[in-house]
């Protein structure tokens, strides 16, 4: 029997990888992939908790998180395309018109 | 069960009106001739209808849809504020010159505003973490698109991508915090979370979860250290949307923060006093430090801004700090001070943004240096802008003074002397950059063109609508206080 802490550990590691990826990566598409990774970590936590507690609400929340992740990725990619048309780049370190 | 659903639908009428108007705007956009603001007028009518529907809900204190949302005086108060600001935002949008090149898809613009308003209505009334997360995301996703609506402008596209990156990361962090809270309390309902947490010992994981949730909501309020997006996004977005982000979504997020912290993370100790649960988590100290940081950073950074939108962005970060002072206290006095501040902030900040938009339209400048001599060319609007800025500073006899007075009073009563000292000093600092605008308008002779500029009656009417409350509420604010006193009731909280 795999204990709850193992699931939580995996999800915490995934979440940290996601956050680090957002901080480090320079490509906008990779940033969105890392955000998806963070949301997957959230889903693992929710499913682990809800199956160990025998409570169904957490699993329902997982479905909504999936939907929101899809909507966010969809809007995000559309915005990346808009900026690509203006700037011909998806490198966020070069998107620096607005600062200070 | 079916009876409960029917009752809930009866309580949900204003939101249904908004959803219906959203659908009608889509259809009208397809059927009617393009290049009109038909969508805007439909949205305006539905918001006015919503306003009356909310007025009919005063005094109701119940929960609907299986404890998903609460219809209580607290949420109705905030929804009325949101509706009023929504009406002004629609009026601003009709005059915003930045939107003219996108006239053939302006229907989508109003549709997205309707979606965002719906999200914010749900934010202030949700009593379940699921609903809170969904409402939050509904508001966020609509606003990402709205910020980048003028997509041919490089600035708008850039601010939009910055907004969505910061927004999706911080909402990811927030939902992770919520999942931890769910694991520890075993429920998504905020009342059950409160009950479960009150029996628990404190642990580092609680502090982490609370901090993560604050990060998500703090992003919407633009609280330091989650404010990095605000100046860039405010500068790049169309002016009406900047006002929407600075006023409406900020107030909605504050209301959600208050409800979550009041219900879930506050309990009653043995002596009947309000106490923080689980014991040992000093989230009030955490919020106080964030508020102080927001006031210091916002006011100091605003000092050397030349773009008016950027200056107002830092000023709105500072105002987030003032508002959070009331949340730190979180007694009835603190909450009523926040409500009063939100009500006053609505008029004075919308007024300032409207003036900035008018000047951007007429003089095509967003630079404060470019405001030189405007006082001689457009005296009425310049005086109005000066009054709004004085009110934002918090000087009598304007509404801003009363708002600050009540917030400071609540904080002093609760013993947060150092916080009030920081706020007081920073208010004085803020005088410098607000008055700089007035100085440029009145103390310099106009360069180049000097003939007076006329504004049409529609514009003057909107200015008067915003100006009157700022002046009147500075002197005669008893009705608002009465309204707030009746609106303090939150469902499930004594």
Coordinates of C-alpha atoms in Angstrom, one line a residue:
Chain A
X1 CA 0.0 0.0 0.0
X2 CA 1.5 3.3 -1.1
X3 CA 0.9 6.0 1.6
X4 CA -0.6 9.4 1.2
X5 CA 2.7 11.1 1.8
X6 CA 4.2 9.6 -1.4
X7 CA 1.5 11.1 -3.5
X8 CA 1.9 14.5 -1.8
X9 CA 5.6 14.2 -2.2
X10 CA 5.3 13.6 -6.0
X11 CA 2.9 16.5 -6.4
X12 CA 5.1 18.9 -4.3
X13 CA 8.1 17.9 -6.5
X14 CA 6.0 18.5 -9.7
X15 CA 4.8 21.8 -8.4
X16 CA 8.3 23.0 -7.6
X17 CA 9.5 21.9 -11.1
X18 CA 6.6 23.9 -12.6
X19 CA 7.4 27.0 -10.6
X20 CA 11.1 26.8 -11.4
X21 CA 10.3 26.3 -15.0
X22 CA 8.2 29.4 -15.1
X23 CA 11.0 31.4 -13.4
X24 CA 13.8 30.0 -15.6
X25 CA 12.5 29.4 -19.1
X26 CA 12.5 32.1 -21.7
X27 CA 10.0 30.8 -24.2
X28 CA 6.4 31.7 -23.7
X29 CA 5.2 28.3 -24.8
X30 CA 7.4 26.6 -22.3
X31 CA 6.1 28.9 -19.6
X32 CA 2.6 27.8 -20.3
X33 CA 3.7 24.1 -20.2
X34 CA 5.1 24.7 -16.8
X35 CA 1.9 26.3 -15.6
X36 CA 0.1 23.1 -16.8
X37 CA 2.6 21.1 -14.7
X38 CA 1.7 23.2 -11.7
X39 CA -2.0 22.5 -12.2
X40 CA -1.3 18.7 -12.7
X41 CA 0.5 18.8 -9.3
X42 CA -2.7 20.4 -7.8
X43 CA -4.8 17.6 -9.4
X44 CA -2.6 14.9 -7.9
X45 CA -2.9 16.4 -4.5
X46 CA -6.7 16.7 -4.7
X47 CA -7.2 13.2 -6.0
X48 CA -4.8 11.8 -3.3
X49 CA -6.6 13.6 -0.5
X50 CA -10.1 12.8 -1.7
X51 CA -9.4 9.1 -2.3
X52 CA -7.8 8.7 1.1
X53 CA -10.6 10.6 2.8
X54 CA -13.3 8.9 0.8
X55 CA -14.7 12.3 0.0
X56 CA -15.8 13.0 -3.6
X57 CA -15.6 16.8 -3.6
X58 CA -11.9 16.9 -4.3
X59 CA -12.3 14.8 -7.4
X60 CA -15.1 17.1 -8.7
X61 CA -12.8 20.1 -8.2
X62 CA -10.2 18.2 -10.4
X63 CA -12.5 18.3 -13.4
X64 CA -13.0 22.0 -13.0
X65 CA -9.3 22.6 -12.6
X66 CA -8.7 20.6 -15.9
X67 CA -11.3 22.8 -17.7
X68 CA -9.8 26.0 -16.4
X69 CA -6.3 24.8 -17.4
X70 CA -7.6 24.1 -20.9
X71 CA -9.2 27.6 -21.2
X72 CA -6.2 29.3 -19.9
X73 CA -3.9 27.5 -22.3
X74 CA -6.2 28.4 -25.1
X75 CA -6.3 32.1 -24.3
X76 CA -2.5 32.0 -23.6
X77 CA -1.6 30.5 -27.0
X78 CA -3.9 33.0 -28.7
X79 CA -2.1 35.9 -27.0
X80 CA 1.3 34.3 -27.9
X81 CA 0.2 34.3 -31.6
X82 CA -0.9 38.0 -31.3
X83 CA 2.5 39.0 -29.9
X84 CA 4.3 36.8 -32.4
X85 CA 2.6 38.7 -35.2
X86 CA 3.7 42.1 -33.7
X87 CA 7.2 41.1 -32.5
X88 CA 8.1 38.0 -34.5
X89 CA 9.3 36.4 -31.3
X90 CA 8.1 34.1 -28.5
X91 CA 11.1 34.9 -26.3
X92 CA 9.8 36.6 -23.3
X93 CA 13.1 38.1 -22.3
X94 CA 12.9 40.2 -25.6
X95 CA 9.4 41.4 -24.8
X96 CA 10.5 44.4 -22.7
X97 CA 8.8 47.5 -24.1
X98 CA 7.1 48.2 -20.8
X99 CA 9.3 48.5 -17.7
X100 CA 9.8 50.7 -14.6
Chain B
X1 CA -34.4 19.2 -3.6
X2 CA -36.2 20.7 -6.6
X3 CA -37.7 23.2 -4.3
X4 CA -34.3 24.2 -3.2
X5 CA -33.1 24.7 -6.8
X6 CA -36.2 26.7 -7.6
X7 CA -35.6 29.0 -4.6
X8 CA -32.0 29.3 -5.6
X9 CA -32.9 30.4 -9.1
X10 CA -35.2 33.0 -7.6
X11 CA -32.2 34.4 -5.7
X12 CA -30.0 34.2 -8.8
X13 CA -32.1 36.6 -11.0
X14 CA -29.5 39.4 -11.4
X15 CA -26.9 37.0 -12.6
X16 CA -29.3 35.4 -14.9
X17 CA -30.1 38.9 -16.4
X18 CA -26.4 39.3 -17.0
X19 CA -26.0 35.9 -18.7
X20 CA -29.0 36.6 -20.9
X21 CA -27.6 40.0 -21.9
X22 CA -24.3 38.2 -22.7
X23 CA -26.2 35.9 -25.1
X24 CA -28.2 38.8 -26.6
X25 CA -25.0 40.8 -27.2
X26 CA -23.5 37.8 -29.2
X27 CA -26.7 37.6 -31.3
X28 CA -27.0 41.3 -31.7
X29 CA -23.4 41.5 -32.9
X30 CA -24.2 39.0 -35.6
X31 CA -27.5 40.5 -36.7
X32 CA -27.2 44.2 -36.4
X33 CA -25.0 46.4 -38.5
X34 CA -21.5 46.3 -37.2
X35 CA -19.6 49.4 -36.2
X36 CA -22.1 50.4 -33.5
X37 CA -22.0 50.3 -29.8
X38 CA -25.2 48.2 -29.7
X39 CA -23.6 45.7 -27.4
X40 CA -22.6 48.5 -25.1
X41 CA -26.2 49.8 -24.8
X42 CA -27.5 46.2 -24.2
X43 CA -24.9 45.7 -21.5
X44 CA -25.7 49.1 -19.9
X45 CA -29.4 48.3 -19.8
X46 CA -28.8 44.9 -18.3
X47 CA -26.5 46.4 -15.6
X48 CA -29.2 48.9 -14.7
X49 CA -31.7 46.1 -14.5
X50 CA -29.2 44.2 -12.3
X51 CA -28.9 47.3 -10.1
X52 CA -32.7 47.2 -9.4
X53 CA -32.7 43.4 -9.0
X54 CA -30.0 43.8 -6.3
X55 CA -31.9 46.6 -4.6
X56 CA -34.8 44.1 -4.3
X57 CA -32.5 41.6 -2.6
X58 CA -31.7 43.9 0.3
X59 CA -32.3 42.2 3.6
X60 CA -32.1 38.6 2.3
X61 CA -29.6 36.5 4.2
X62 CA -29.5 32.9 2.9
X63 CA -27.4 30.5 0.9
X64 CA -28.3 29.1 -2.5
X65 CA -27.3 26.2 -4.8
X66 CA -26.3 23.8 -2.0
X67 CA -24.2 26.3 -0.1
X68 CA -22.2 27.2 -3.3
X69 CA -23.1 30.9 -3.1
X70 CA -24.5 33.1 -0.4
X71 CA -27.0 35.9 -1.0
X72 CA -26.4 38.1 2.0
X73 CA -26.3 41.9 2.7
X74 CA -22.5 41.8 2.5
X75 CA -22.4 40.4 -1.1
X76 CA -25.3 42.6 -2.2
X77 CA -23.4 45.7 -1.0
X78 CA -20.3 44.7 -3.0
X79 CA -22.4 43.7 -6.0
X80 CA -24.1 47.2 -6.0
X81 CA -20.6 48.7 -6.0
X82 CA -19.5 46.4 -8.9
X83 CA -22.6 47.3 -10.9
X84 CA -22.1 51.0 -10.5
X85 CA -18.5 50.7 -11.6
X86 CA -19.5 48.4 -14.5
X87 CA -22.0 51.0 -15.7
X88 CA -19.3 53.7 -15.7
X89 CA -16.8 51.3 -17.5
X90 CA -19.3 50.7 -20.3
X91 CA -19.8 54.5 -20.7
X92 CA -16.1 55.0 -20.7
X93 CA -15.6 52.3 -23.4
X94 CA -18.1 54.0 -25.7
X95 CA -15.8 57.1 -25.8
X96 CA -12.4 55.3 -25.7
X97 CA -10.5 56.3 -28.9
X98 CA -8.1 53.4 -28.6
X99 CA -11.0 51.0 -29.4
X100 CA -12.1 52.8 -32.6
X101 CA -9.8 50.7 -35.0
X102 CA -11.5 47.6 -33.6
X103 CA -15.0 48.7 -34.2
X104 CA -16.0 45.7 -36.3
X105 CA -15.5 43.4 -33.3
X106 CA -16.6 45.7 -30.5
X107 CA -19.4 43.3 -29.7
X108 CA -16.9 40.7 -28.4
X109 CA -15.5 43.4 -26.1
X110 CA -18.8 44.1 -24.4
X111 CA -19.5 40.3 -24.2
X112 CA -16.2 39.8 -22.4
X113 CA -17.0 42.7 -20.0
X114 CA -20.4 41.0 -19.3
X115 CA -18.5 37.7 -18.5
X116 CA -16.1 39.5 -16.3
X117 CA -18.9 41.2 -14.4
X118 CA -20.6 37.8 -13.9
X119 CA -17.3 36.3 -12.6
X120 CA -17.0 39.2 -10.1
X121 CA -20.6 38.8 -8.9
X122 CA -19.8 35.2 -8.1
X123 CA -16.5 36.1 -6.5
X124 CA -18.1 38.3 -3.9
X125 CA -20.8 35.8 -3.1
X126 CA -19.2 32.3 -3.3
X127 CA -18.9 30.3 -0.1
X128 CA -17.2 27.2 -1.6
X129 CA -13.5 26.9 -2.6
X130 CA -14.6 25.4 -6.0
X131 CA -16.9 28.3 -6.7
X132 CA -14.3 30.8 -5.6
X133 CA -11.7 29.3 -7.9
X134 CA -14.1 29.2 -10.8
X135 CA -15.3 32.7 -10.3
X136 CA -11.7 34.0 -9.9
X137 CA -10.7 32.3 -13.1
X138 CA -13.7 33.5 -15.0
X139 CA -12.8 37.1 -14.1
X140 CA -9.1 36.5 -14.9
X141 CA -9.5 34.8 -18.3
X142 CA -11.9 37.5 -19.5
X143 CA -9.6 40.2 -18.4
X144 CA -6.5 38.6 -20.1
X145 CA -8.4 38.9 -23.4
X146 CA -9.7 42.4 -22.7
X147 CA -6.2 43.7 -21.8
X148 CA -4.9 42.4 -25.2
X149 CA -8.0 43.5 -27.1
X150 CA -6.2 46.2 -29.0
X151 CA -3.9 43.5 -30.4
X152 CA -2.3 45.5 -33.1
X153 CA -0.7 47.7 -30.5
X154 CA 2.5 46.2 -29.4
X155 CA 2.1 47.5 -25.9
X156 CA -1.3 46.0 -25.5
X157 CA -0.1 42.6 -26.7
X158 CA 2.9 42.7 -24.4
X159 CA 0.9 43.7 -21.3
X160 CA -1.5 40.9 -22.1
X161 CA 1.1 38.2 -22.2
X162 CA 2.7 39.5 -19.0
X163 CA -0.7 39.5 -17.4
X164 CA -1.6 36.0 -18.4
X165 CA 1.8 34.6 -17.3
X166 CA 1.6 36.3 -13.8
X167 CA -2.1 35.5 -13.6
X168 CA -1.9 31.8 -14.4
X169 CA 1.1 31.2 -12.2
X170 CA -0.5 33.0 -9.2
X171 CA -3.9 31.2 -9.7
X172 CA -2.0 27.9 -9.9
X173 CA -0.3 28.8 -6.6
X174 CA -3.7 29.7 -5.1
X175 CA -5.4 26.4 -6.1
X176 CA -2.4 24.5 -4.6
X177 CA -3.0 26.3 -1.4
X178 CA -6.7 25.5 -1.6
X179 CA -5.9 21.8 -2.2
X180 CA -3.7 21.7 0.9
X181 CA -6.6 23.4 2.9
X182 CA -8.9 20.8 1.5
X183 CA -6.6 18.0 2.6
X184 CA -6.4 19.3 6.1
X185 CA -10.0 20.1 6.7
X186 CA -11.7 17.5 4.5
X187 CA -14.1 19.9 2.9
X188 CA -14.4 22.6 0.3
X189 CA -17.2 24.5 2.0
X190 CA -15.7 27.5 3.8
X191 CA -18.0 27.1 6.9
X192 CA -16.9 23.5 7.3
X193 CA -13.3 24.4 6.8
X194 CA -13.7 27.0 9.6
X195 CA -15.2 24.4 11.9
X196 CA -12.6 21.8 11.1
X197 CA -9.6 24.2 11.5
X198 CA -10.8 25.6 14.8
X199 CA -10.0 22.2 16.5
X200 CA -6.5 21.8 14.9
X201 CA -3.0 22.5 16.2
X202 CA -1.0 25.0 14.1
X203 CA 1.6 23.6 11.7
X204 CA 3.9 25.1 9.2
X205 CA 1.8 23.7 6.4
X206 CA -1.2 25.9 7.4
X207 CA 0.9 29.0 7.1
X208 CA 2.1 27.9 3.7
X209 CA -1.4 27.2 2.5
X210 CA -2.7 30.5 3.8
X211 CA 0.2 32.3 2.2
X212 CA -0.4 30.6 -1.1
X213 CA -4.1 31.6 -1.1
X214 CA -3.1 35.1 -0.3
X215 CA -0.7 35.1 -3.2
X216 CA -3.5 34.3 -5.6
X217 CA -6.0 36.8 -4.3
X218 CA -3.2 39.4 -3.7
X219 CA -2.3 39.2 -7.3
X220 CA -5.8 40.5 -8.2
X221 CA -5.6 43.2 -5.6
X222 CA -2.1 44.1 -6.8
X223 CA -0.7 43.8 -3.3
X224 CA 3.1 43.9 -2.8
X225 CA 4.9 41.5 -3.4
X226 CA 2.4 40.2 -6.1
X227 CA 2.2 43.5 -7.9
X228 CA 4.8 43.2 -10.6
X229 CA 2.2 42.9 -13.4
X230 CA 0.2 46.0 -12.4
X231 CA 2.3 48.9 -13.9
X232 CA 3.0 47.2 -17.2
X233 CA -0.6 45.9 -17.6
X234 CA -2.2 49.2 -16.7
X235 CA 0.1 51.1 -19.1
X236 CA -0.5 48.7 -22.0
X237 CA -4.3 48.0 -21.7
X238 CA -7.0 50.3 -23.2
X239 CA -7.9 53.0 -20.7
X240 CA -11.4 51.7 -19.9
X241 CA -10.0 48.3 -19.1
X242 CA -7.3 49.8 -16.9
X243 CA -10.0 51.4 -14.9
X244 CA -11.9 48.1 -14.8
X245 CA -8.8 46.3 -13.4
X246 CA -7.9 49.1 -11.0
X247 CA -11.3 49.5 -9.5
X248 CA -13.8 46.7 -10.1
X249 CA -11.8 43.5 -10.0
X250 CA -9.7 44.9 -7.1
X251 CA -12.8 45.5 -5.0
X252 CA -14.2 42.1 -5.9
X253 CA -11.0 40.4 -4.8
X254 CA -11.0 42.3 -1.6
X255 CA -14.6 41.1 -0.8
X256 CA -13.6 37.5 -1.6
X257 CA -10.5 37.8 0.7
X258 CA -12.7 39.2 3.5
X259 CA -15.2 36.5 3.2
X260 CA -12.7 33.6 3.1
X261 CA -10.6 34.9 6.0
X262 CA -13.6 36.0 8.1
X263 CA -15.3 32.6 7.8
X264 CA -12.5 30.1 7.5
X265 CA -9.5 31.5 9.3
X266 CA -11.2 33.4 12.2
X267 CA -13.0 31.8 15.1
X268 CA -14.1 32.7 18.6
X269 CA -11.8 32.1 21.6
X270 CA -12.8 31.1 25.1
X271 CA -13.6 34.7 26.1
X272 CA -15.9 35.2 23.2
X273 CA -13.4 37.5 21.4
X274 CA -12.4 37.1 17.7
X275 CA -9.4 34.9 17.3
X276 CA -7.3 33.5 14.5
X277 CA -7.6 29.8 13.7
X278 CA -5.8 27.5 13.8
X279 CA -3.9 29.1 16.7
X280 CA -0.4 30.4 16.0
X281 CA -0.8 31.5 12.4
X282 CA -0.2 35.2 12.3
X283 CA -1.9 35.9 9.0
X284 CA -2.9 39.3 10.3
X285 CA 0.8 40.2 10.7
X286 CA 1.5 38.8 7.3
X287 CA -1.2 40.9 5.7
X288 CA -0.1 44.0 7.7
X289 CA 3.5 43.6 6.4
X290 CA 2.2 43.3 2.9
X291 CA -0.1 46.3 3.3
X292 CA 2.8 48.4 4.7
X293 CA 5.1 47.2 1.8
X294 CA 2.3 48.1 -0.7
X295 CA 1.9 51.6 0.7
X296 CA 5.7 52.3 0.8
X297 CA 6.5 50.8 -2.6
X298 CA 3.4 52.1 -4.4
X299 CA 3.8 55.7 -3.2
X300 CA 7.5 56.0 -3.6
X301 CA 7.6 54.4 -7.0
X302 CA 4.8 56.7 -8.2
X303 CA 7.0 59.7 -7.5
X304 CA 9.1 59.4 -10.6
X305 CA 6.5 58.2 -13.1
X306 CA 5.7 60.3 -16.1
X307 CA 3.0 58.2 -17.8
X308 CA -0.3 59.0 -16.0
X309 CA -1.5 55.4 -16.3
X310 CA 1.7 54.1 -14.7
X311 CA 1.5 56.7 -12.0
X312 CA -2.1 55.6 -11.3
X313 CA -1.0 52.0 -11.3
X314 CA 1.5 52.6 -8.5
X315 CA -1.1 54.8 -6.8
X316 CA -3.6 51.9 -7.0
X317 CA -1.0 49.6 -5.4
X318 CA -0.7 52.1 -2.6
X319 CA -4.5 52.2 -2.2
X320 CA -4.5 48.4 -2.1
X321 CA -2.3 48.8 0.9
X322 CA -4.8 51.2 2.6
X323 CA -7.7 48.8 1.9
X324 CA -5.9 45.8 3.3
X325 CA -5.3 47.7 6.6
X326 CA -9.0 47.2 7.2
X327 CA -8.8 43.5 6.3
X328 CA -5.9 43.1 8.8
X329 CA -8.3 44.3 11.6
X330 CA -11.2 42.2 10.3
X331 CA -13.5 43.3 13.1
X332 CA -16.9 44.7 12.2
X333 CA -15.3 48.1 12.4
X334 CA -12.5 47.1 10.1
X335 CA -14.8 45.5 7.5
X336 CA -17.1 48.5 7.5
X337 CA -14.1 50.8 7.0
X338 CA -13.1 48.6 4.0
X339 CA -16.6 48.9 2.6
X340 CA -16.6 52.6 3.0
X341 CA -13.2 52.9 1.4
X342 CA -14.3 50.7 -1.6
X343 CA -17.4 52.9 -2.1
X344 CA -15.4 56.1 -2.1
X345 CA -12.5 54.7 -4.1
X346 CA -14.9 53.7 -6.8
X347 CA -15.9 57.3 -7.6
X348 CA -12.5 59.0 -7.1
X349 CA -10.4 56.5 -9.0
X350 CA -12.9 56.1 -11.9
X351 CA -13.0 59.9 -12.2
X352 CA -9.3 60.1 -12.4
X353 CA -9.1 57.4 -15.1
X354 CA -11.9 59.1 -17.0
X355 CA -10.0 62.4 -17.1
X356 CA -6.8 60.6 -18.2
X357 CA -8.9 59.0 -21.0
X358 CA -10.4 62.3 -22.1
X359 CA -7.0 63.9 -22.2
X360 CA -5.6 60.9 -24.1
X361 CA -8.4 61.3 -26.6
X362 CA -8.2 65.1 -27.0
X363 CA -4.5 65.9 -26.6
X364 CA -3.2 62.4 -27.4
X365 CA -0.9 62.5 -24.5
X366 CA -0.5 60.1 -21.5
X367 CA 2.5 61.9 -20.2
X368 CA 2.1 64.1 -17.1
X369 CA 4.6 66.6 -18.7
X370 CA 2.2 66.8 -21.7
X371 CA -0.5 68.1 -19.3
X372 CA 1.2 71.5 -19.1
X373 CA -1.3 74.3 -19.6
X374 CA -4.4 72.1 -19.8
X375 CA -5.9 74.1 -17.0
X376 CA -6.2 77.1 -19.2
X377 CA -7.6 75.2 -22.2
X378 CA -10.1 73.0 -20.4
X379 CA -10.7 74.6 -17.0
X380 CA -13.8 72.5 -16.0
X381 CA -12.2 69.1 -16.5
X382 CA -8.9 70.2 -15.1
X383 CA -10.6 71.4 -11.9
X384 CA -12.5 68.1 -11.7
X385 CA -9.3 66.1 -12.1
X386 CA -7.7 68.1 -9.4
X387 CA -10.6 67.4 -7.1
X388 CA -10.3 63.7 -7.8
X389 CA -6.6 63.7 -7.1
X390 CA -7.0 65.6 -3.9
X391 CA -9.6 63.0 -2.9
X392 CA -7.2 60.2 -3.8
X393 CA -4.6 61.9 -1.5
X394 CA -7.2 62.0 1.3
X395 CA -7.5 65.7 2.0
X396 CA -10.8 67.2 3.3
X397 CA -13.5 68.1 2.3
X398 CA -13.5 65.2 -0.2
X399 CA -14.7 61.6 0.0
X400 CA -11.1 60.3 0.2
X401 CA -10.6 62.0 3.5
X402 CA -13.6 60.2 5.2
X403 CA -12.5 56.9 3.7
X404 CA -8.9 57.2 5.1
X405 CA -10.2 58.5 8.4
X406 CA -12.4 55.4 9.0
X407 CA -9.7 53.0 7.9
X408 CA -7.0 54.7 10.1
X409 CA -9.5 54.8 13.0
X410 CA -10.3 51.1 12.7
X411 CA -6.6 50.2 12.7
X412 CA -5.8 52.4 15.7
X413 CA -8.6 50.9 17.7
X414 CA -7.2 47.4 17.0
X415 CA -3.8 48.5 18.1
X416 CA -2.0 48.6 14.8
X417 CA -0.2 51.9 15.6
X418 CA 2.9 51.2 13.5
X419 CA 0.8 50.4 10.4
X420 CA -1.1 53.7 10.8
X421 CA 2.1 55.6 11.2
X422 CA 3.4 54.1 7.9
X423 CA 0.1 54.9 6.2
X424 CA 0.1 58.5 7.5
X425 CA 3.7 59.2 6.4
X426 CA 3.0 57.6 3.0
X427 CA -0.2 59.7 2.5
X428 CA 2.0 62.8 2.8
X429 CA 4.4 61.4 0.2
X430 CA 1.5 60.7 -2.1
X431 CA 0.6 64.4 -2.0
X432 CA 3.7 65.2 -4.1
X433 CA 2.9 63.1 -7.1
X434 CA -0.8 63.9 -7.1
X435 CA -0.3 67.6 -6.9
X436 CA 2.4 67.5 -9.6
X437 CA -0.4 66.8 -12.1
X438 CA -2.4 69.8 -10.9
X439 CA 0.8 71.9 -10.9
X440 CA 1.5 71.0 -14.6
X441 CA -2.1 71.8 -15.5
X442 CA -2.4 75.2 -13.8
X443 CA 1.0 76.7 -13.2
X444 CA 2.4 76.5 -16.8
X445 CA 1.2 78.4 -19.8
X446 CA 0.0 76.2 -22.6
X447 CA 2.6 75.5 -25.3
X448 CA 1.7 75.5 -28.9
X449 CA -2.1 75.6 -29.4
X450 CA -3.9 77.7 -26.8
X451 CA -7.5 77.8 -27.9
X452 CA -10.0 76.4 -25.4
X453 CA -11.1 72.8 -25.8
X454 CA -14.8 72.0 -25.6
X455 CA -16.3 68.7 -24.4
X456 CA -19.7 67.5 -25.4
X457 CA -22.7 67.3 -23.0
X458 CA -22.4 63.5 -22.6
X459 CA -18.9 63.9 -21.3
X460 CA -19.8 66.7 -19.0
X461 CA -22.7 64.6 -17.6
X462 CA -20.4 61.7 -16.8
X463 CA -17.9 64.0 -15.1
X464 CA -20.6 65.5 -13.0
X465 CA -22.0 62.1 -12.1
X466 CA -18.5 61.1 -10.8
X467 CA -17.7 64.5 -9.3
X468 CA -20.9 65.0 -7.2
X469 CA -20.4 61.9 -5.0
X470 CA -16.8 62.7 -4.4
X471 CA -17.7 66.2 -3.1
X472 CA -21.0 65.3 -1.4
X473 CA -19.8 62.2 0.3
X474 CA -16.9 64.2 1.8
X475 CA -19.4 66.2 3.8
X476 CA -22.6 64.2 4.0
X477 CA -21.8 60.5 4.3
X478 CA -24.4 59.3 6.9
X479 CA -26.6 57.5 4.4
X480 CA -23.7 55.5 3.2
X481 CA -22.6 54.6 6.7
X482 CA -26.2 53.5 7.5
X483 CA -26.2 51.4 4.3
X484 CA -22.9 49.8 5.4
X485 CA -24.1 49.1 8.9
X486 CA -27.0 47.1 7.5
X487 CA -24.7 45.4 5.0
X488 CA -22.3 44.0 7.6
X489 CA -24.2 40.8 7.9
X490 CA -22.4 37.9 6.3
X491 CA -24.2 34.6 5.9
X492 CA -23.2 32.1 8.7
X493 CA -21.3 34.7 10.7
X494 CA -22.8 36.2 13.8

